[in-house]
Amino acid sequence: MNLGYFNYPAPANEPVLNYAPGSRERAALQQTLKELKSKQHDIPMYIGAQEVRTGKKGTLRPPHEHAHILGHYHEGDESHVRDAIAAALAARKGWADLSWETRAGIFLKAADLIATKYRYAMNGTTMLGQSKNAFQAEIDSACELIDFLRWNVHFLSEIYRQQPISGPGVHNRMEYRPLEGFLLAITPFNFTAIGGNLPTSAALCGNTVVWKPAHTQIFSAWMFMRILREAGLPDGVINLIYVDGPTLGNICFSHPDFGGVHFTGSTGVFNRMWKTIGENIASYRSYPRIVGETGGKDFVLAHSSADPDVVATALLRGAFEYQGQKCSAASRAYLPDNLAQAIKKKLIEGANSFKMGGVEDFSNFVNAVIDEKSFDKIKSYIDRAQSDPKASIWVGGKCDKTKGYFIQPTVIETTDPNYVTLCEEIFGPVLTVYIYKADEFQQTMDLVDNTSPYALTGSIIAQDRQAVELATTRLRYAAGNFYINDKPTGAVVGQQPFGGARGSGTNDKAGSILNLYRWLSARTIKETFHPPVDYRYPFMDQE
């Protein structure tokens, strides 16, 4: 029973700590890293009230130090998928019936726990498990995750306040129900915040969830699950399991109570999921909600009026922070020939100044790519460019997996506007440059729009405001997140809702009110105070 209307105002974004030498946070994080590495962690699945240990263990190793063992996680099979679904369905009524302010309080408490008690544990597990430097971890696994939790509460409170009008003698109201059945959250390795947001945004709306993180994100997912439980999340609301994709899909997508999927990952996987769901559509209780953020081939378009320093900085950060393993990372750049040589010089100088190594040395700007499979894929593109007459390498190109999966940030120039590294998603520290004639800006915008099947992020860099307006208009559908005089990465919850269309997903904008509508099913209720007692209408009367 609600005894009041509760106010959840728009929160301030969580301040980003800088981890400068001599700072309190730097010392605390370094100590946490030592503690996390000092023992091997035994990581269970969480199904209902149970911590499930199967004895079939997978090994967690830092990508930048693969000889070290962080711990082991217990792998699941089909039976654990079924158990997780059963636990979610069993918890569904109690969770949906729980008062809104209680649900909100759980996630707000989780945000506060991350901001205080567990900040360095969240950052540390992300740094070691996913090879992120201190700053990249801070903006992801601390600040963005906290922001998702707090802002989603605010957004949902705004939805609940939206009510229809009522006429004389009638009261209309709208209630926002959770979806029927269970929801599936499938999360990627590259952002701990995405790993936390996909299951919790749906759960906040009253749904219960089966959550499968990428195996390379299990260390930080485990830490976040522990925080949710400490914050008071009831058993069975979010069930964390470690299974392979086909096993998960075979069970979940054929279940009659499958209610929807919240996904971030590759376009190919999302396409296969959508096809399977479509083939099974007749077997579901309701039409499932399908929400996905997928691939990107994100661009930076520099105009002839651009400041070369701005362009170079946007590319160095946008392409190479977190080793280019962001779906928003700058991976193709279009440079005018009047500025290309100046930008090239700055890119080479910048890339050569990067320090690369493990995350415990805070002076390293670049760390390792996530695993050997990714390393081999990225290296294959670089190897091809090194021997292709249509391409030349400005800087980088060295790859070494002796101690960790290290790939030197690489800039490729191509003379072919349809060259493979301008078209295909690489998901690593590889930037491809195409130099265009400065007086062919209009034609180049056509290239930007049509070269890639994706439409996630992009930016225009120019001092000429007419050029900015031209690009903003012409490239309206080329990117769901568009940046002016900035890199195409770094969306902030509540400030730049994130998502793209075309081959980049359903554009349901994580970090905004739009995303939460997808996890709700509205019901309109009309109450008539003076109901009619005669079927006849006045128009039926005789003259």
Coordinates of C-alpha atoms in Angstrom, one line a residue:
M1 CA 0.0 0.0 0.0
N2 CA 1.3 3.4 -1.0
L3 CA 0.7 6.0 1.7
G4 CA 2.3 8.9 -0.1
Y5 CA 3.7 10.2 -3.4
F6 CA 7.4 9.8 -3.2
N7 CA 9.8 12.2 -4.9
Y8 CA 13.0 11.1 -6.6
P9 CA 14.5 14.2 -8.1
A10 CA 17.1 14.1 -10.9
P11 CA 20.4 13.2 -9.2
A12 CA 23.8 14.8 -9.8
N13 CA 26.2 12.6 -11.8
E14 CA 28.7 10.9 -9.6
P15 CA 32.0 12.9 -9.4
V16 CA 34.9 11.2 -11.1
L17 CA 38.0 10.7 -8.9
N18 CA 41.3 11.4 -10.6
Y19 CA 43.7 9.0 -8.8
A20 CA 46.5 11.6 -9.0
P21 CA 49.9 10.8 -7.3
G22 CA 49.5 11.4 -3.5
S23 CA 45.7 11.2 -3.5
R24 CA 43.8 9.1 -1.0
E25 CA 41.9 7.3 -3.7
R26 CA 45.1 6.2 -5.5
A27 CA 46.6 4.6 -2.4
A28 CA 43.2 2.9 -1.6
L29 CA 42.9 1.5 -5.1
Q30 CA 46.5 0.2 -5.2
Q31 CA 45.9 -1.5 -1.8
T32 CA 42.7 -3.1 -3.1
L33 CA 44.5 -4.4 -6.2
K34 CA 47.1 -6.1 -4.0
E35 CA 44.4 -7.7 -1.9
L36 CA 42.4 -8.9 -4.9
K37 CA 45.5 -10.5 -6.4
S38 CA 46.7 -12.0 -3.2
K39 CA 44.3 -15.0 -3.3
Q40 CA 42.4 -17.0 -5.7
H41 CA 38.7 -16.3 -5.6
D42 CA 36.0 -19.0 -5.7
I43 CA 33.1 -17.5 -7.7
P44 CA 29.7 -19.2 -7.6
M45 CA 26.5 -18.7 -9.6
Y46 CA 23.6 -17.1 -7.8
I47 CA 20.3 -18.9 -8.4
G48 CA 17.4 -18.0 -6.1
A49 CA 18.7 -18.2 -2.6
Q50 CA 21.6 -20.5 -3.5
E51 CA 25.2 -19.9 -4.2
V52 CA 25.7 -22.6 -6.8
R53 CA 29.1 -24.4 -7.1
T54 CA 29.2 -27.1 -9.7
G55 CA 32.8 -28.1 -9.4
K56 CA 33.3 -27.6 -13.2
K57 CA 35.5 -24.5 -13.0
G58 CA 36.7 -21.9 -15.5
T59 CA 39.8 -19.9 -14.8
L60 CA 39.9 -16.1 -14.6
R61 CA 43.2 -14.5 -15.6
P62 CA 44.1 -10.8 -16.1
P63 CA 44.4 -10.2 -19.9
H64 CA 47.6 -8.2 -19.3
E65 CA 49.2 -11.0 -17.1
H66 CA 47.7 -14.3 -18.2
A67 CA 50.1 -16.3 -16.1
H68 CA 48.4 -15.1 -13.0
I69 CA 45.2 -16.8 -11.8
L70 CA 42.6 -14.5 -10.2
G71 CA 40.3 -17.3 -9.3
H72 CA 37.8 -19.8 -10.7
Y73 CA 34.1 -19.5 -11.5
H74 CA 31.7 -22.4 -11.5
E75 CA 30.3 -23.2 -14.9
G76 CA 26.7 -24.0 -15.4
D77 CA 24.7 -26.2 -17.9
E78 CA 21.2 -26.5 -19.1
S79 CA 19.9 -27.5 -15.7
H80 CA 21.1 -24.3 -14.2
V81 CA 19.4 -22.2 -16.9
R82 CA 16.2 -24.0 -16.1
D83 CA 16.8 -23.5 -12.4
A84 CA 17.4 -19.8 -12.9
I85 CA 14.2 -19.4 -14.9
A86 CA 12.3 -21.2 -12.2
A87 CA 13.8 -19.0 -9.5
A88 CA 12.9 -15.9 -11.5
L89 CA 9.3 -17.0 -12.0
A90 CA 8.9 -18.0 -8.4
A91 CA 10.1 -14.6 -7.2
R92 CA 8.1 -12.6 -9.8
K93 CA 4.9 -12.0 -7.8
G94 CA 6.5 -11.1 -4.6
W95 CA 8.9 -8.7 -6.3
A96 CA 6.2 -7.1 -8.5
D97 CA 3.9 -6.6 -5.5
L98 CA 6.7 -5.0 -3.4
S99 CA 6.1 -1.3 -3.0
W100 CA 7.8 1.0 -5.4
E101 CA 9.7 2.9 -2.7
T102 CA 11.1 -0.4 -1.4
R103 CA 12.3 -1.4 -4.8
A104 CA 13.8 2.0 -5.4
G105 CA 15.5 2.0 -2.0
I106 CA 17.4 -1.3 -2.8
F107 CA 19.0 0.1 -5.9
L108 CA 19.7 3.5 -4.3
K109 CA 21.4 1.7 -1.5
A110 CA 23.5 -0.3 -4.0
A111 CA 24.6 2.9 -5.6
D112 CA 25.7 4.3 -2.3
L113 CA 27.5 1.1 -1.4
I114 CA 29.5 1.4 -4.7
A115 CA 30.2 5.1 -4.1
T116 CA 31.6 4.4 -0.7
K117 CA 32.3 1.0 0.7
Y118 CA 32.9 -0.9 -2.5
R119 CA 34.2 1.7 -4.9
Y120 CA 37.7 0.4 -5.0
A121 CA 36.5 -3.3 -5.1
M122 CA 34.4 -2.5 -8.2
N123 CA 37.2 -0.7 -9.9
G124 CA 39.8 -3.3 -8.9
T125 CA 37.8 -6.3 -10.2
T126 CA 37.2 -4.4 -13.4
M127 CA 40.9 -3.4 -13.8
L128 CA 42.2 -6.9 -13.2
G129 CA 39.5 -8.9 -14.9
Q130 CA 39.0 -6.6 -17.9
S131 CA 42.4 -4.8 -18.2
K132 CA 41.2 -1.3 -17.6
N133 CA 43.4 1.5 -16.3
A134 CA 42.4 3.3 -13.1
F135 CA 40.6 6.2 -14.9
Q136 CA 38.7 4.0 -17.4
A137 CA 37.6 1.8 -14.5
E138 CA 36.5 4.8 -12.4
I139 CA 34.3 6.3 -15.1
D140 CA 32.8 2.9 -15.9
S141 CA 32.5 0.6 -12.9
A142 CA 32.1 3.3 -10.3
C143 CA 30.6 6.5 -11.8
E144 CA 28.5 5.2 -14.7
L145 CA 27.2 2.3 -12.7
I146 CA 26.2 4.5 -9.8
D147 CA 24.6 6.9 -12.3
F148 CA 22.5 4.2 -13.9
L149 CA 21.2 3.0 -10.6
R150 CA 20.3 6.5 -9.4
W151 CA 19.0 8.0 -12.6
N152 CA 16.9 4.9 -13.4
V153 CA 15.0 5.4 -10.1
H154 CA 14.4 9.1 -11.1
F155 CA 13.3 8.1 -14.6
L156 CA 10.9 5.5 -13.4
S157 CA 9.4 7.9 -10.9
E158 CA 8.7 10.2 -13.7
I159 CA 7.0 7.5 -15.7
Y160 CA 4.8 6.5 -12.7
R161 CA 3.7 10.2 -12.5
Q162 CA 2.4 10.3 -16.0
Q163 CA -1.4 9.8 -15.8
P164 CA -4.3 10.3 -18.3
I165 CA -6.9 13.1 -18.0
S166 CA -10.4 12.4 -16.6
G167 CA -13.7 13.8 -17.8
P168 CA -16.8 14.7 -15.7
G169 CA -18.0 11.7 -13.7
V170 CA -15.0 9.6 -14.6
H171 CA -11.6 8.9 -13.1
N172 CA -8.9 7.5 -15.4
R173 CA -5.6 6.1 -14.2
M174 CA -2.6 4.3 -15.7
E175 CA -0.6 1.6 -13.9
Y176 CA 2.7 0.5 -15.2
R177 CA 3.0 -3.3 -14.8
P178 CA 6.2 -5.4 -15.2
L179 CA 6.1 -7.7 -18.1
E180 CA 4.8 -11.2 -17.8
G181 CA 7.3 -14.0 -17.5
F182 CA 11.1 -13.6 -17.0
L183 CA 13.6 -11.4 -18.7
L184 CA 17.0 -12.3 -20.0
A185 CA 20.0 -9.9 -19.6
I186 CA 23.1 -10.7 -21.7
T187 CA 26.0 -8.4 -21.0
P188 CA 29.4 -7.8 -22.6
F189 CA 33.0 -7.7 -21.2
N190 CA 33.8 -4.1 -22.0
F191 CA 31.7 -2.1 -19.6
T192 CA 31.0 -3.2 -16.0
A193 CA 28.3 -0.5 -16.0
I194 CA 26.4 -2.1 -18.9
G195 CA 26.8 -5.4 -17.0
G196 CA 25.1 -3.9 -14.0
N197 CA 22.5 -1.8 -15.9
L198 CA 20.9 -4.4 -18.2
P199 CA 19.6 -6.6 -15.4
T200 CA 18.9 -3.9 -12.8
S201 CA 16.9 -1.5 -15.1
A202 CA 14.5 -4.3 -15.9
A203 CA 14.4 -5.5 -12.3
L204 CA 13.7 -1.9 -11.0
C205 CA 10.5 -2.0 -13.1
G206 CA 9.3 -5.1 -11.2
N207 CA 10.6 -7.8 -13.5
T208 CA 12.7 -10.8 -12.5
V209 CA 15.8 -11.6 -14.5
V210 CA 18.2 -14.3 -15.6
W211 CA 21.6 -12.6 -16.1
K212 CA 24.4 -14.1 -18.2
P213 CA 27.6 -11.9 -18.3
A214 CA 30.5 -12.5 -20.7
H215 CA 32.9 -14.9 -19.2
T216 CA 35.6 -12.3 -19.3
Q217 CA 33.5 -10.0 -17.1
I218 CA 32.6 -12.5 -14.4
F219 CA 35.0 -11.0 -11.8
S220 CA 33.3 -7.6 -11.7
A221 CA 29.8 -9.1 -12.2
W222 CA 30.4 -11.3 -9.1
M223 CA 31.4 -8.2 -7.1
F224 CA 28.3 -6.3 -8.2
M225 CA 26.0 -9.2 -7.4
R226 CA 27.4 -9.3 -3.9
I227 CA 26.6 -5.6 -3.5
L228 CA 23.1 -6.1 -4.7
R229 CA 22.5 -8.8 -2.2
E230 CA 23.9 -6.6 0.6
A231 CA 21.6 -3.8 -0.5
G232 CA 18.7 -6.1 0.1
L233 CA 17.8 -7.5 -3.3
P234 CA 15.4 -10.5 -2.7
D235 CA 16.4 -14.0 -3.8
G236 CA 15.5 -14.9 -7.3
V237 CA 15.0 -11.3 -8.6
I238 CA 18.3 -11.4 -10.5
N239 CA 19.9 -14.8 -11.1
L240 CA 23.5 -14.8 -12.2
I241 CA 24.7 -17.8 -14.3
Y242 CA 27.8 -18.7 -16.3
V243 CA 26.8 -20.7 -19.3
D244 CA 27.6 -20.6 -23.0
G245 CA 25.4 -18.7 -25.4
P246 CA 23.8 -21.6 -27.3
T247 CA 22.9 -23.4 -24.1
L248 CA 21.3 -20.2 -22.8
G249 CA 19.4 -19.5 -26.0
N250 CA 18.1 -23.1 -26.5
I251 CA 16.4 -23.0 -23.1
C252 CA 15.3 -19.3 -22.8
F253 CA 14.1 -18.7 -26.3
S254 CA 11.9 -21.8 -26.3
H255 CA 10.3 -21.1 -22.9
P256 CA 6.7 -20.0 -23.0
D257 CA 7.3 -17.5 -20.2
F258 CA 10.2 -15.7 -22.0
G259 CA 9.2 -12.0 -21.7
G260 CA 12.2 -10.2 -23.3
V261 CA 15.9 -9.8 -23.7
H262 CA 18.2 -6.9 -22.8
F263 CA 21.3 -7.4 -24.8
T264 CA 24.6 -5.7 -25.5
G265 CA 27.0 -7.6 -27.8
S266 CA 27.8 -8.3 -31.4
T267 CA 25.4 -7.6 -34.3
G268 CA 25.7 -11.2 -35.5
V269 CA 24.7 -12.7 -32.2
F270 CA 21.8 -10.3 -31.9
N271 CA 20.5 -11.1 -35.4
R272 CA 20.6 -14.8 -34.6
M273 CA 18.7 -14.2 -31.4
W274 CA 16.0 -12.2 -33.1
K275 CA 15.6 -14.8 -35.8
T276 CA 15.2 -17.6 -33.1
I277 CA 12.7 -15.5 -31.2
G278 CA 10.7 -14.9 -34.4
E279 CA 10.6 -18.6 -35.2
N280 CA 9.3 -19.3 -31.7
I281 CA 6.8 -16.4 -31.5
A282 CA 3.7 -18.6 -31.4
S283 CA 4.9 -20.4 -28.3
Y284 CA 5.2 -17.3 -26.0
R285 CA 2.6 -16.0 -23.6
S286 CA 3.2 -12.4 -24.8
Y287 CA 5.3 -10.8 -27.6
P288 CA 8.8 -10.5 -26.1
R289 CA 10.5 -7.2 -25.8
I290 CA 13.8 -7.3 -27.8
V291 CA 16.3 -4.5 -26.8
G292 CA 19.8 -4.6 -28.1
E293 CA 22.9 -2.4 -28.4
T294 CA 25.3 -4.0 -30.8
G295 CA 28.2 -3.1 -33.1
G296 CA 29.7 0.1 -34.3
K297 CA 32.1 1.5 -36.8
D298 CA 32.3 5.0 -35.5
F299 CA 33.6 7.9 -37.4
V300 CA 35.4 11.2 -36.9
L301 CA 34.8 13.6 -39.8
A302 CA 37.2 16.6 -39.8
H303 CA 36.4 19.6 -41.9
S304 CA 39.0 21.8 -43.5
S305 CA 38.4 24.4 -40.8
A306 CA 39.1 22.0 -38.0
D307 CA 41.8 22.7 -35.4
P308 CA 44.5 19.9 -35.9
D309 CA 45.1 19.7 -32.2
V310 CA 41.4 19.0 -31.5
V311 CA 41.3 16.4 -34.2
A312 CA 44.4 14.6 -33.0
T313 CA 43.3 14.6 -29.4
A314 CA 39.8 13.3 -30.3
L315 CA 41.4 10.5 -32.3
L316 CA 44.0 9.5 -29.7
R317 CA 41.5 9.3 -26.9
G318 CA 38.5 8.2 -29.0
A319 CA 40.4 5.4 -30.8
F320 CA 42.8 4.1 -28.1
E321 CA 41.3 4.5 -24.6
Y322 CA 40.5 1.1 -23.3
Q323 CA 42.4 -0.3 -26.3
G324 CA 39.6 0.7 -28.7
Q325 CA 37.3 -1.9 -27.0
K326 CA 34.3 0.4 -26.9
C327 CA 31.4 0.0 -29.2
S328 CA 31.6 3.8 -29.5
A329 CA 35.4 3.9 -30.2
A330 CA 36.6 6.0 -33.1
S331 CA 37.7 3.5 -35.7
R332 CA 37.5 5.5 -39.0
A333 CA 38.6 9.0 -39.6
Y334 CA 38.1 11.2 -42.6
L335 CA 40.7 14.0 -42.8
P336 CA 40.9 16.8 -45.3
D337 CA 44.1 17.0 -47.3
N338 CA 44.9 20.5 -46.1
L339 CA 45.2 19.3 -42.5
A340 CA 46.2 15.6 -43.0
Q341 CA 49.9 16.0 -42.6
A342 CA 49.7 18.1 -39.5
I343 CA 47.2 15.6 -37.9
K344 CA 49.4 12.7 -39.0
K345 CA 52.4 14.2 -37.2
K346 CA 50.4 14.7 -34.0
L347 CA 48.9 11.2 -34.1
I348 CA 52.3 9.6 -34.6
E349 CA 53.8 11.6 -31.7
G350 CA 50.9 10.9 -29.5
A351 CA 50.8 7.2 -30.1
N352 CA 54.5 6.8 -29.7
S353 CA 54.2 8.6 -26.3
F354 CA 51.7 6.0 -25.0
K355 CA 52.9 3.7 -22.2
M356 CA 51.5 0.2 -22.5
G357 CA 51.5 -2.5 -19.8
G358 CA 49.6 -3.8 -16.8
V359 CA 46.9 -1.9 -14.9
E360 CA 48.8 -1.7 -11.6
D361 CA 51.3 0.8 -13.1
F362 CA 49.1 3.9 -13.3
S363 CA 51.3 5.6 -15.8
N364 CA 50.2 3.1 -18.5
F365 CA 47.6 4.7 -20.9
V366 CA 47.1 1.4 -22.9
N367 CA 46.6 -2.0 -21.4
A368 CA 45.8 -5.5 -22.9
V369 CA 42.9 -6.5 -25.2
I370 CA 40.5 -8.9 -23.5
D371 CA 41.6 -12.4 -24.6
E372 CA 43.6 -14.4 -27.1
K373 CA 40.7 -14.8 -29.6
S374 CA 40.3 -11.0 -29.7
F375 CA 44.1 -10.6 -30.0
D376 CA 44.3 -12.9 -33.0
K377 CA 41.4 -11.2 -34.8
I378 CA 42.8 -7.7 -34.4
K379 CA 46.3 -8.9 -35.4
S380 CA 44.9 -10.4 -38.6
Y381 CA 43.6 -7.0 -39.7
I382 CA 47.0 -5.4 -39.0
D383 CA 48.9 -8.1 -40.8
R384 CA 46.7 -7.7 -43.8
A385 CA 47.2 -3.9 -43.9
Q386 CA 51.0 -4.4 -43.6
S387 CA 51.1 -6.3 -46.9
D388 CA 48.3 -4.5 -48.8
P389 CA 49.2 -1.9 -51.4
K390 CA 46.0 -0.1 -50.6
A391 CA 47.1 0.5 -47.0
S392 CA 50.1 1.9 -45.1
I393 CA 50.7 2.0 -41.4
W394 CA 51.5 5.4 -39.9
V395 CA 52.3 4.1 -36.4
G396 CA 52.0 1.0 -34.3
G397 CA 51.4 -2.5 -35.7
K398 CA 53.3 -4.5 -33.2
C399 CA 51.5 -7.3 -31.4
D400 CA 52.8 -9.5 -28.5
K401 CA 51.0 -12.0 -26.4
T402 CA 53.9 -13.5 -24.5
K403 CA 52.9 -12.1 -21.1
G404 CA 49.6 -10.5 -22.0
Y405 CA 47.5 -9.7 -25.0
F406 CA 49.2 -6.4 -26.0
I407 CA 48.5 -4.7 -29.3
Q408 CA 50.3 -1.5 -30.0
P409 CA 47.8 1.3 -31.0
T410 CA 47.8 1.3 -34.8
V411 CA 46.9 4.0 -37.4
I412 CA 46.3 2.7 -40.9
E413 CA 46.0 5.0 -43.9
T414 CA 44.1 3.7 -46.9
T415 CA 43.5 5.1 -50.4
D416 CA 40.4 2.9 -50.8
P417 CA 37.3 4.4 -49.3
N418 CA 35.8 0.9 -49.0
Y419 CA 38.9 -0.7 -47.5
V420 CA 38.1 -3.5 -45.1
T421 CA 39.3 -1.7 -42.0
L422 CA 37.0 1.2 -42.8
C423 CA 34.0 -1.1 -43.1
E424 CA 34.3 -3.9 -40.6
E425 CA 34.2 -3.7 -36.8
I426 CA 37.6 -4.6 -35.4
F427 CA 37.0 -3.8 -31.7
G428 CA 40.6 -3.1 -30.9
P429 CA 43.2 -0.3 -31.0
V430 CA 43.1 0.2 -34.8
L431 CA 42.2 3.5 -36.4
T432 CA 41.9 3.8 -40.2
V433 CA 42.3 7.1 -41.9
Y434 CA 41.0 8.2 -45.3
I435 CA 42.3 11.5 -46.7
Y436 CA 39.8 13.4 -48.9
K437 CA 40.1 16.6 -51.0
A438 CA 39.2 19.5 -48.8
D439 CA 36.7 20.8 -51.4
E440 CA 34.8 17.4 -51.5
F441 CA 33.2 17.7 -48.1
Q442 CA 29.7 16.9 -49.4
Q443 CA 30.9 13.8 -51.2
T444 CA 32.8 12.7 -48.1
M445 CA 29.7 12.9 -46.0
D446 CA 28.1 10.5 -48.4
L447 CA 31.0 8.1 -47.8
V448 CA 30.7 8.5 -44.0
D449 CA 27.0 7.7 -44.2
N450 CA 27.2 4.7 -46.6
T451 CA 30.5 2.9 -45.9
S452 CA 29.4 1.1 -42.8
P453 CA 26.2 -0.8 -41.9
Y454 CA 26.4 0.6 -38.3
A455 CA 25.0 3.8 -36.9
L456 CA 26.2 4.1 -33.3
T457 CA 28.4 7.2 -32.7
G458 CA 30.2 9.8 -34.8
S459 CA 31.6 13.3 -34.6
I460 CA 32.2 16.4 -36.7
I461 CA 35.1 18.5 -36.0
A462 CA 35.1 22.0 -37.5
Q463 CA 35.3 25.7 -36.6
D464 CA 33.1 26.6 -39.6
R465 CA 29.5 26.6 -38.1
Q466 CA 28.0 26.1 -41.5
A467 CA 30.0 22.9 -41.9
V468 CA 28.8 21.7 -38.5
E469 CA 25.2 22.3 -39.4
L470 CA 25.7 20.6 -42.8
A471 CA 27.2 17.5 -41.2
T472 CA 24.6 17.4 -38.3
T473 CA 21.8 17.4 -40.9
R474 CA 23.3 15.2 -43.6
L475 CA 24.5 12.6 -41.0
R476 CA 21.3 12.5 -39.0
Y477 CA 20.8 8.8 -39.4
A478 CA 24.5 7.9 -39.4
A479 CA 24.9 7.9 -35.6
G480 CA 22.6 7.6 -32.6
N481 CA 25.1 9.6 -30.6
F482 CA 26.6 12.5 -32.5
Y483 CA 29.3 14.8 -31.2
I484 CA 30.4 18.2 -32.3
N485 CA 34.1 19.1 -31.7
D486 CA 34.7 16.1 -29.5
K487 CA 35.6 12.4 -29.6
P488 CA 32.7 10.0 -30.2
T489 CA 33.0 8.2 -26.8
G490 CA 32.2 9.0 -23.2
A491 CA 28.3 9.2 -23.0
V492 CA 27.2 10.2 -19.6
V493 CA 24.0 8.9 -18.0
G494 CA 21.3 11.6 -18.0
Q495 CA 23.4 13.8 -20.3
Q496 CA 23.9 11.7 -23.5
P497 CA 21.4 8.8 -23.6
F498 CA 23.2 6.1 -25.5
G499 CA 22.3 3.9 -28.5
G500 CA 22.3 3.7 -32.2
A501 CA 20.2 2.2 -35.0
R502 CA 20.8 0.4 -38.3
G503 CA 23.2 -2.5 -37.5
S504 CA 24.0 -0.9 -34.1
G505 CA 20.8 -1.9 -32.4
T506 CA 17.3 -0.9 -31.4
N507 CA 18.3 2.6 -30.2
D508 CA 16.4 2.3 -26.9
K509 CA 18.8 4.7 -25.2
A510 CA 20.3 3.3 -22.1
G511 CA 20.7 6.1 -19.5
S512 CA 17.3 7.6 -20.4
I513 CA 13.6 7.3 -19.6
L514 CA 13.1 5.7 -23.0
N515 CA 14.8 2.5 -22.0
L516 CA 12.6 1.9 -19.0
Y517 CA 9.4 2.1 -21.0
R518 CA 10.6 -1.2 -22.7
W519 CA 10.3 -3.1 -19.4
L520 CA 6.8 -1.9 -18.6
S521 CA 3.4 -3.0 -19.7
A522 CA 0.8 -0.2 -19.2
R523 CA -2.8 -0.8 -18.1
T524 CA -5.5 1.8 -18.3
I525 CA -8.2 1.8 -15.7
K526 CA -11.4 3.8 -16.0
E527 CA -13.8 4.2 -13.1
T528 CA -17.3 5.6 -13.8
F529 CA -18.9 7.3 -10.8
H530 CA -22.5 7.4 -12.2
P531 CA -22.9 4.5 -14.6
P532 CA -25.9 4.6 -17.0
V533 CA -28.9 2.5 -16.2
D534 CA -30.6 2.6 -19.6
Y535 CA -29.1 1.6 -22.9
R536 CA -31.0 4.3 -24.8
Y537 CA -29.2 7.4 -26.1
P538 CA -30.9 10.8 -26.6
F539 CA -30.6 10.7 -30.3
M540 CA -33.0 7.8 -30.3
D541 CA -35.9 9.9 -29.0
Q542 CA -38.9 10.8 -31.2
E543 CA -39.3 14.4 -32.5

